[in-house]
Coordinates of C-alpha atoms and ligand atoms in Angstrom, one line a residue:
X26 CA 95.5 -148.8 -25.2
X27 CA 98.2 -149.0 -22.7
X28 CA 101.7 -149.8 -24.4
X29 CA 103.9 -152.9 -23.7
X30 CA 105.9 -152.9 -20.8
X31 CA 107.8 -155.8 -21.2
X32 CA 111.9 -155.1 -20.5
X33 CA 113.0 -158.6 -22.1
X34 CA 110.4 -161.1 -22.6
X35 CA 112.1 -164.7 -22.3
X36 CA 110.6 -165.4 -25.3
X37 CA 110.8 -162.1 -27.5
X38 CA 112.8 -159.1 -26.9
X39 CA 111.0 -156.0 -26.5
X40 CA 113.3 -154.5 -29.6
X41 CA 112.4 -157.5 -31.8
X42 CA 108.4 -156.9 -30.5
X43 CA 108.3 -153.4 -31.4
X44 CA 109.7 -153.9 -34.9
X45 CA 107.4 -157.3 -35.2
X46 CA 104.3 -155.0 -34.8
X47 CA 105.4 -152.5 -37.5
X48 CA 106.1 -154.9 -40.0
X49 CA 103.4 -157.5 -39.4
X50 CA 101.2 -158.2 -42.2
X51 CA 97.6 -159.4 -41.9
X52 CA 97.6 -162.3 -40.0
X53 CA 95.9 -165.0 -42.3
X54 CA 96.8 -165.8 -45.9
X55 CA 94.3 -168.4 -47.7
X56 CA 95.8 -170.6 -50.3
X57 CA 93.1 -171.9 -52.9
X58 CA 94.1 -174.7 -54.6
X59 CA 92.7 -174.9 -58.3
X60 CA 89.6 -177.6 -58.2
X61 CA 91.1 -179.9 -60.7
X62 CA 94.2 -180.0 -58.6
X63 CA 91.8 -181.1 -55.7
X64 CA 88.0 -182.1 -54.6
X65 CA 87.4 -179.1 -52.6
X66 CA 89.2 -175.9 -51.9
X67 CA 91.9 -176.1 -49.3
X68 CA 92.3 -173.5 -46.6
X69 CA 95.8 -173.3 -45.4
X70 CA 96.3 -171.5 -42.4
X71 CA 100.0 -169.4 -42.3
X72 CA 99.7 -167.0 -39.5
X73 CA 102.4 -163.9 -39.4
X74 CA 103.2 -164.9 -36.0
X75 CA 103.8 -168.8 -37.0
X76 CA 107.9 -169.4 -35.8
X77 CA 106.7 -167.0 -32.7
X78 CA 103.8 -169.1 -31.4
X79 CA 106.4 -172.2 -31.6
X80 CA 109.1 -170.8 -30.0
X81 CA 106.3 -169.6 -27.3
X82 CA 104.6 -172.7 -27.0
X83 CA 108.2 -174.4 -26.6
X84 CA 109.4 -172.1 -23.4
X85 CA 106.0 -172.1 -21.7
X86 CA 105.4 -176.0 -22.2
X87 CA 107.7 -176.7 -18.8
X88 CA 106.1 -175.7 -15.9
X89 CA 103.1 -173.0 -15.2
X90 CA 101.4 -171.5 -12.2
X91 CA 97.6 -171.1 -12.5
X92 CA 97.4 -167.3 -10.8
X93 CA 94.2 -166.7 -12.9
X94 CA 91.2 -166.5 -10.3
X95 CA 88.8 -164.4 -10.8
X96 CA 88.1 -161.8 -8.8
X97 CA 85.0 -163.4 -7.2
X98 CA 86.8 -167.0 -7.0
X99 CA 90.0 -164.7 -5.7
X100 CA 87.4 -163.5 -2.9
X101 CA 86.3 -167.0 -2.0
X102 CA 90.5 -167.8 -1.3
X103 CA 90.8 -164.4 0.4
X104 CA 87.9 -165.1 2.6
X105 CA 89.1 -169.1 3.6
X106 CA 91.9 -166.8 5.4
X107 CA 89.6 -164.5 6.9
X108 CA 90.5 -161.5 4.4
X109 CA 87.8 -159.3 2.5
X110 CA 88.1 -159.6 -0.6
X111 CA 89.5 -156.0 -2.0
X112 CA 91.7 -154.7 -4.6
X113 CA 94.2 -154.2 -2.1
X114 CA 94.4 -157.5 -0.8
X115 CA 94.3 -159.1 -3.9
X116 CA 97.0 -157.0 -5.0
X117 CA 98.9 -157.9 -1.7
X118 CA 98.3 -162.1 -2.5
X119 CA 99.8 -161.7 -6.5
X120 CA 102.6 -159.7 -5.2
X121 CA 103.6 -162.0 -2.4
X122 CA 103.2 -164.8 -5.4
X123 CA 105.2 -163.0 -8.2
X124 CA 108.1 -161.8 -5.9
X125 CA 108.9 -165.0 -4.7
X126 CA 112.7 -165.4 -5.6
X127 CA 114.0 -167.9 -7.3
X128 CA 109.8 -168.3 -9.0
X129 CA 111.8 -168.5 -12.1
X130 CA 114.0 -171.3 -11.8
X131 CA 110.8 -173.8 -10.8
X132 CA 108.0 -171.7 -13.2
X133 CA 108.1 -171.0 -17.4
X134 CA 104.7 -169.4 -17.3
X135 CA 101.9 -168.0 -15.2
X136 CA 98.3 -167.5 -16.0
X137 CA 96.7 -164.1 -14.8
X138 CA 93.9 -163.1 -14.8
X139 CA 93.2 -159.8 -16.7
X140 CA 93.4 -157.1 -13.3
X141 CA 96.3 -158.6 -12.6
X142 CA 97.8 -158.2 -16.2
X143 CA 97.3 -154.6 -15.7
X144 CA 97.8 -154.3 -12.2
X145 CA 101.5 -153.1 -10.4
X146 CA 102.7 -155.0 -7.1
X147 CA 102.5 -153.3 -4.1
X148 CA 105.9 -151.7 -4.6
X149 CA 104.6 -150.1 -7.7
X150 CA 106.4 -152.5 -10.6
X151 CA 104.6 -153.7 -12.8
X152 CA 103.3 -157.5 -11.8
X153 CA 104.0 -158.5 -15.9
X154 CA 107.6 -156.9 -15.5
X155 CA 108.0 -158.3 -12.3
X156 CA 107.5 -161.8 -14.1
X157 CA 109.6 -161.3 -17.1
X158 CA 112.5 -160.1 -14.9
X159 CA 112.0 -163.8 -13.0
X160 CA 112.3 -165.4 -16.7
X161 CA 108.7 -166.4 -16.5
X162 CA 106.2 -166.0 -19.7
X163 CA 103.0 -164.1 -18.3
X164 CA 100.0 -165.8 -19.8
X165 CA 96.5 -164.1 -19.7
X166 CA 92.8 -165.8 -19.1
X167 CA 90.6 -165.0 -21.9
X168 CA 87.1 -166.1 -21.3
X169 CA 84.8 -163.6 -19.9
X170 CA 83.1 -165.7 -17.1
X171 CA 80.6 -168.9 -17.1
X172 CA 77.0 -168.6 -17.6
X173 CA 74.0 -171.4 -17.2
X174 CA 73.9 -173.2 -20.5
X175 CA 70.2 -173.0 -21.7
X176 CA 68.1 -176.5 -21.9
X177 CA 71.1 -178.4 -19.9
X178 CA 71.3 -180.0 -16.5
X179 CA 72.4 -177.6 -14.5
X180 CA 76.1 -176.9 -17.2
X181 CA 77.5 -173.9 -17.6
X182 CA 79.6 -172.3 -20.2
X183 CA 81.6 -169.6 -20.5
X184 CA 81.4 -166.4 -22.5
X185 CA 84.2 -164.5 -24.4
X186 CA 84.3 -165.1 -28.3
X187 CA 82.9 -161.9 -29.2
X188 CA 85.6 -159.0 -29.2
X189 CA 88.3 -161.9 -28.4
X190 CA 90.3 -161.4 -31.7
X191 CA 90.6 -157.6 -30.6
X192 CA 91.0 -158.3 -26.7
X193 CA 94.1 -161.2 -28.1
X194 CA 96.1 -158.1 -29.6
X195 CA 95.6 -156.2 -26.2
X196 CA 96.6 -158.4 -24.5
X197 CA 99.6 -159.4 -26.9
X198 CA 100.4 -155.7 -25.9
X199 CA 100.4 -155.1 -22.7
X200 CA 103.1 -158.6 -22.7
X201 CA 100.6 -161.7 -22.7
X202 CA 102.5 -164.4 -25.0
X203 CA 100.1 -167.3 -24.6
X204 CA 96.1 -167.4 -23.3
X205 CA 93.5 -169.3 -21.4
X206 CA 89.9 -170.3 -22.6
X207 CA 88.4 -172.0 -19.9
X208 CA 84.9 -173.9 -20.4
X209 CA 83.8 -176.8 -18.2
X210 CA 82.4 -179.6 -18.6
X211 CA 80.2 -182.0 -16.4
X212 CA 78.8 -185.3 -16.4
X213 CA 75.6 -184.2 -18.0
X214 CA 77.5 -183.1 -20.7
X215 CA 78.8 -187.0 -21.8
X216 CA 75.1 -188.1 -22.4
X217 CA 74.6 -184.6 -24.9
X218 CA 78.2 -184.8 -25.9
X219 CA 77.6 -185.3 -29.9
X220 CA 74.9 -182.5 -29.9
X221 CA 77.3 -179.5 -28.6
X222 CA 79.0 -179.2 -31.6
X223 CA 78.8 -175.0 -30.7
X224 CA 81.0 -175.4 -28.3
X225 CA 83.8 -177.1 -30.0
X226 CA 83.5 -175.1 -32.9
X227 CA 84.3 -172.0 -30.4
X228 CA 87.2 -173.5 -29.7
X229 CA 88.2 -173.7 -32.7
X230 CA 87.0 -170.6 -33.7
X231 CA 88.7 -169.2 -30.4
X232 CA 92.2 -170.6 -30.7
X233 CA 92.5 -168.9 -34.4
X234 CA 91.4 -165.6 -32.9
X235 CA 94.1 -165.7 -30.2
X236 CA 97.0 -167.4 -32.3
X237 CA 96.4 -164.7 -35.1
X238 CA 97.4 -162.2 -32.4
X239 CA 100.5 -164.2 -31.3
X240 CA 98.7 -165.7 -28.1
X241 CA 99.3 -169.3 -27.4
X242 CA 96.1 -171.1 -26.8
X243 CA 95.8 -173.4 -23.7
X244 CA 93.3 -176.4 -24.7
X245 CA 90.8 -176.3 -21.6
X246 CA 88.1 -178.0 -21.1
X247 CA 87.9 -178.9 -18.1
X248 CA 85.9 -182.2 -16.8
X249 CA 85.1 -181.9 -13.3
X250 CA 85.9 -184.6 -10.8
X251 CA 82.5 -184.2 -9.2
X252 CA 81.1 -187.4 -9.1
X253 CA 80.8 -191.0 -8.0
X254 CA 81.6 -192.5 -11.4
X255 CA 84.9 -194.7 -11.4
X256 CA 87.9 -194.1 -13.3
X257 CA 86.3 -196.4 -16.9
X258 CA 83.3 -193.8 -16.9
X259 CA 86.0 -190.9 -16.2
X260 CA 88.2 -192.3 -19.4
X261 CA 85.0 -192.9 -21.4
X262 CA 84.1 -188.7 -21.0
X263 CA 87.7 -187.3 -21.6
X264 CA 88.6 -189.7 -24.9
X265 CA 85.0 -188.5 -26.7
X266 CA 85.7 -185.0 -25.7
X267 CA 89.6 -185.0 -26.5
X268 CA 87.9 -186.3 -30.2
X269 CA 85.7 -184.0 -31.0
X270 CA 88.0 -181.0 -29.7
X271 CA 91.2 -182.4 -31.9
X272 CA 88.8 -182.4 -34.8
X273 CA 87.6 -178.7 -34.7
X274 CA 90.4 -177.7 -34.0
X275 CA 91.8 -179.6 -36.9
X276 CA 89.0 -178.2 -39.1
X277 CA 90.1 -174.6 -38.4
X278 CA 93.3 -175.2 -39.1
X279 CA 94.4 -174.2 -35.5
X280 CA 98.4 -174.5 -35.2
X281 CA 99.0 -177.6 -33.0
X282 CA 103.1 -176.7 -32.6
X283 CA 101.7 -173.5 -31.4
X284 CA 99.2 -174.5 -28.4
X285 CA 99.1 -176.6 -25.6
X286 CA 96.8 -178.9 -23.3
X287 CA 95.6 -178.9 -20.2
X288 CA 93.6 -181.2 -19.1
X289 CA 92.0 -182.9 -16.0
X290 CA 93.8 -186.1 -14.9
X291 CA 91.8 -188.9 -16.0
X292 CA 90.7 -190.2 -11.4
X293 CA 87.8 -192.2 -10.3
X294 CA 85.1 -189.3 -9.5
X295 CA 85.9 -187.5 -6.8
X296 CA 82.9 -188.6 -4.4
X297 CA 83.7 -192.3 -5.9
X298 CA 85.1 -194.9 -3.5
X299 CA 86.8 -196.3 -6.1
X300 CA 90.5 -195.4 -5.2
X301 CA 93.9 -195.2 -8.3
X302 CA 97.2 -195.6 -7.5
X303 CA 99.6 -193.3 -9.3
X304 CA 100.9 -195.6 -11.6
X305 CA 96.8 -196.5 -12.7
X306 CA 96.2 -192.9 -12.9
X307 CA 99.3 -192.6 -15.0
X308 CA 98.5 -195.8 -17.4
X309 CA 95.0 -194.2 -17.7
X310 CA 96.0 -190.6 -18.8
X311 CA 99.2 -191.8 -21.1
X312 CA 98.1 -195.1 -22.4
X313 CA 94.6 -194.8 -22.6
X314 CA 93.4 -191.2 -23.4
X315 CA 96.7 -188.7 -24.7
X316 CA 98.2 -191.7 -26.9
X317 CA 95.1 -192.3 -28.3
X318 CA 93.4 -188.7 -28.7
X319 CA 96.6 -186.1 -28.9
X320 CA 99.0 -185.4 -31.6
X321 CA 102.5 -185.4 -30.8
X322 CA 103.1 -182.4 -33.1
X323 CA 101.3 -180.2 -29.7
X324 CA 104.6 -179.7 -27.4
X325 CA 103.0 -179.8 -24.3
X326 CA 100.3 -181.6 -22.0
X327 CA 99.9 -179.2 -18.8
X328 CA 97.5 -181.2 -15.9
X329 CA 95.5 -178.8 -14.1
X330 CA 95.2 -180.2 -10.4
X331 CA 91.1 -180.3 -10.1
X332 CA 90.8 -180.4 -6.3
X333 CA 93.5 -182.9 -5.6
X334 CA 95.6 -183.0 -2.5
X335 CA 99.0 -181.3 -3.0
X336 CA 101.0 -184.3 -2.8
X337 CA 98.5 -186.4 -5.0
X338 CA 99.1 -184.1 -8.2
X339 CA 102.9 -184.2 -7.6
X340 CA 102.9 -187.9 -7.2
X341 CA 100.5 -188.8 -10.4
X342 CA 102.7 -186.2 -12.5
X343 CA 105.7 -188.2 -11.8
X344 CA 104.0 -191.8 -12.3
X345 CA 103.2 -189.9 -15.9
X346 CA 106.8 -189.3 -16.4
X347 CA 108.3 -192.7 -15.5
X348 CA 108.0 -193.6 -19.5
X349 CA 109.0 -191.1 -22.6
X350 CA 106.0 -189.5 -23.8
X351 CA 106.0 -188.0 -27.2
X352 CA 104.7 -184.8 -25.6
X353 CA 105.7 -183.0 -22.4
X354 CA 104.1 -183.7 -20.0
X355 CA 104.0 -181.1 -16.7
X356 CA 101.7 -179.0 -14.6
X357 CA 99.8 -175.9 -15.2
X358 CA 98.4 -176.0 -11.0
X359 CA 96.7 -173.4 -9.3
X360 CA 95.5 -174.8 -5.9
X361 CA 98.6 -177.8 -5.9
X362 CA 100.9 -174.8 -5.9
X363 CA 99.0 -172.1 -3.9
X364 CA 97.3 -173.9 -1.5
X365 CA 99.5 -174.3 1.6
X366 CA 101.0 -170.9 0.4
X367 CA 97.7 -168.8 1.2
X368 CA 97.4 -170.6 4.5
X369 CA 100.5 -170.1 5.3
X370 CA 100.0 -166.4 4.8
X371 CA 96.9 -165.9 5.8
X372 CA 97.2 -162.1 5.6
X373 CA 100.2 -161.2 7.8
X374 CA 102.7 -160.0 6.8
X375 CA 105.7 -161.4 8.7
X376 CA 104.2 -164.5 6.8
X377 CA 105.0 -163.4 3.4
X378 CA 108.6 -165.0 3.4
X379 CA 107.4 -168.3 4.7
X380 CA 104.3 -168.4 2.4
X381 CA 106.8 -168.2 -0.7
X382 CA 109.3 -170.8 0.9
X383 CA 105.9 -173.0 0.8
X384 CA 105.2 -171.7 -2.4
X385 CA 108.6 -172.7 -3.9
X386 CA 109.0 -175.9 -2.1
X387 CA 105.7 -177.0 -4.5
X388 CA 107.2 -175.6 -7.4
X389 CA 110.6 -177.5 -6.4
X390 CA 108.3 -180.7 -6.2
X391 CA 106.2 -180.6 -9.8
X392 CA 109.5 -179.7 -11.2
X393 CA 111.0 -183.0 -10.2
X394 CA 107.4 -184.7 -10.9
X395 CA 107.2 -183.5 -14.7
X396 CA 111.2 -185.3 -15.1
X397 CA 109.5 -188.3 -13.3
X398 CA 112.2 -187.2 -10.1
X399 CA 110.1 -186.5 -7.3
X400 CA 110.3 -189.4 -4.0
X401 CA 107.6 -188.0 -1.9
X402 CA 109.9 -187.6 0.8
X403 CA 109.2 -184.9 3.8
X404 CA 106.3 -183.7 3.1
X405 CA 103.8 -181.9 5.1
X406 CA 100.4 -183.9 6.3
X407 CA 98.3 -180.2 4.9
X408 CA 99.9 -181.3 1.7
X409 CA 98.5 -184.1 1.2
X410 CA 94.7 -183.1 2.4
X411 CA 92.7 -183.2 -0.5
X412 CA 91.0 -179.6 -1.7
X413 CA 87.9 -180.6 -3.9
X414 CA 85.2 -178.2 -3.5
X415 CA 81.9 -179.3 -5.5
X416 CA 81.0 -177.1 -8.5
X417 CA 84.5 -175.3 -8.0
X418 CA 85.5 -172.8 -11.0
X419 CA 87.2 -169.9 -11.9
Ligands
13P16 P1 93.4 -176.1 -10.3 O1 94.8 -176.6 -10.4 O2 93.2 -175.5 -9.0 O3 92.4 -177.2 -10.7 O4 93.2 -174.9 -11.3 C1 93.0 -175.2 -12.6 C2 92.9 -174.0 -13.5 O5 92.5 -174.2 -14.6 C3 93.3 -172.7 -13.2 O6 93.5 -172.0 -14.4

């Protein structure tokens, strides 16, 4: 197993890691109560790694970039730029994204996938290094891919649980402080919703594996825009799937101070002609679904962007930050933040400064959004072309 190279993690030293690992105990005590003191036995979760997955889910709860293609959806990005998709060239894309300077004053977190949490930059450094240097948490992408979901309409759903407990603690090693479990959900799903209880109890199931070996969970399931349902059928889908994932995860006694959320915003479909302001989008996604569904013990609400237009995703995060919420509420992007970045690129290196200038001034922008700070002003017309893809995943 390859050891740790973290230098200073911004969340735990490397000194204070090394020790932790020597002196941590098994990671789940079980407190039985005695039956007359109550109706059933109660299970009472106290991982070893408690106070750490706090402090964790406290740092990375600000702002994180999605870097966590796979390598096949990597190759689909490569190739919109004309590049074969190769190690090299993927190696040559995370660098250009990791090195930008200053990442670290607009980013708390980034989510890799797992070549790139093993993988050096071109320069030879270590890409996890390379991040905690910047001040930025690396996260890691858990789930092992999505497979056709037997007896559905055409759903998918992803694969990982097994080993996941003992990939967690690799992972924890070689510098992953929090993780990403990634299933998806479309419409078919709504009708079937109350028979997939499996897949809520692996989420529940999953998030104890990972937070037992000191990985924040991010709460994913994503529900596509695809679609030309309005915004009320949208709503309808995310509050009975927020539900029944609150409740298993409640039922396994999953940490809620040590996770976070990230969900799809709460739009008309995305084939719909239905149109929502920023401020609906906002009332929507606060009022209506997180107020009702989340509990304000989780620290943080990351939106993933879903296909929406650069400029779209920055403008509904800040109409979502115009009130308090009891949660903090920011961005965990991938194409919002890369988009204009690869194109800019687009392979050449004399491009590599001006892709992470365009890379940055995204950053810049959701980091005004998520403090509600963000005018609009100045930006580019490719920002604010819209980017869904049908069917798109990870
Ligand atoms: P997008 O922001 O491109 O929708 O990415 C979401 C995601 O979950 C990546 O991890």
């Amino acid at each position: 197993m390859a050891s740790a190279s973290l230098k200073s993690s911004p969340v735990l030293d490397k000194l204070e890691w090394v020790k932790g690992q020597s002196l941590r105990q098994p990671s789940v005590s079980v407190v039985r109560c005695h039956p007359t003191a109550a109706p059933s036995t109660l299970t009472i979760r106290a991982a070893s790694y408690s106070d750490e997955l706090v402090k964790t889910a406290k740092t990375v709860a600000s702002r994180i970039l999605a870097m966590d293609e796979s390598n096949a959806t990597c190759g689909k990005r490569l190739d919109s730029i004309g590049l074969e998709n190769t190690e090299a060239n993927r190696q040559a894309y995370r660098t250009l994204l990791v090195t930008a300077p200053e990442l670290g004053k607009c980013i708390s977190g980034a989510i890799l996938f797992e070549e790139t949490l093993y993988q050096s930059t071109v320069d030879g450094e270590k890409i996890v290094d390379v991040l905690v240097k910047q001040g930025i948490v690396p996260g890691i992408k858990v789930d092992k891919g999505l497979v056709p979901l037997p007896g559905s309409n055409n759903e998918s759903w992803c694969q990982g649980l097994d080993g996941l407990a003992s990939r967690a603690a690799a992972y924890y090693q070689q510098g992953a402080r929090f993780a990403q479990w990634y299933p998806i959900l479309a419409w078919g799903w709504a009708e079937t919703l109350m028979d997939l209880r499996c897949f809520y109890i692996d989420f529940g199931l999953g998030f104890c594996n990972m937070q037992d070996n000191g990985l924040v969970p991010i709460v994913e399931p994503e529900i596509l825009l695809d679609g030309e349902n309005g915004i009320d059928r949208t709503l309808e889908v995310a509050q009975k799937v927020w539900a029944e994932v609150f409740f298993y995860l409640a039922e396994n006694n999953v940490l809620f101070e040590g996770i976070l959320l990230k969900p799809s915003m709460v739009t008309p479909g995305a084939e719909s002609k239905e149109k929502a302001s920023p401020e609906k989008v906002a009332d929507y996604n606060t009022v209506s679904l997180l107020k009702r569904r989340i509990p304000p013990a989780v620290p943080g609400i990351m939106f993933l962007s879903g296909g929406q237009s650069e400029v779209e995703a920055t403008l509904n995060l800040n109409a979502m930050n115009q009130a308090p919420n009891p949660w903090h509420v920011s961005f965990s992007y991938a194409r919002a933040l890369q988009n204009t970045c690869l194109e800019t690129w687009g392979g050449r290196p004399e491009s590599v400064k001006a892709a992470q200038d365009a890379l940055i001034l995204r950053a810049k922008a959701n980091s005004l959004a998520q403090l509600g700070k963000y005018t609009g002003e100045g930006e580019s017309a490719e920002a604010k072309e819209g980017m869904f893809v049908k069917g798109y995943t990870y």
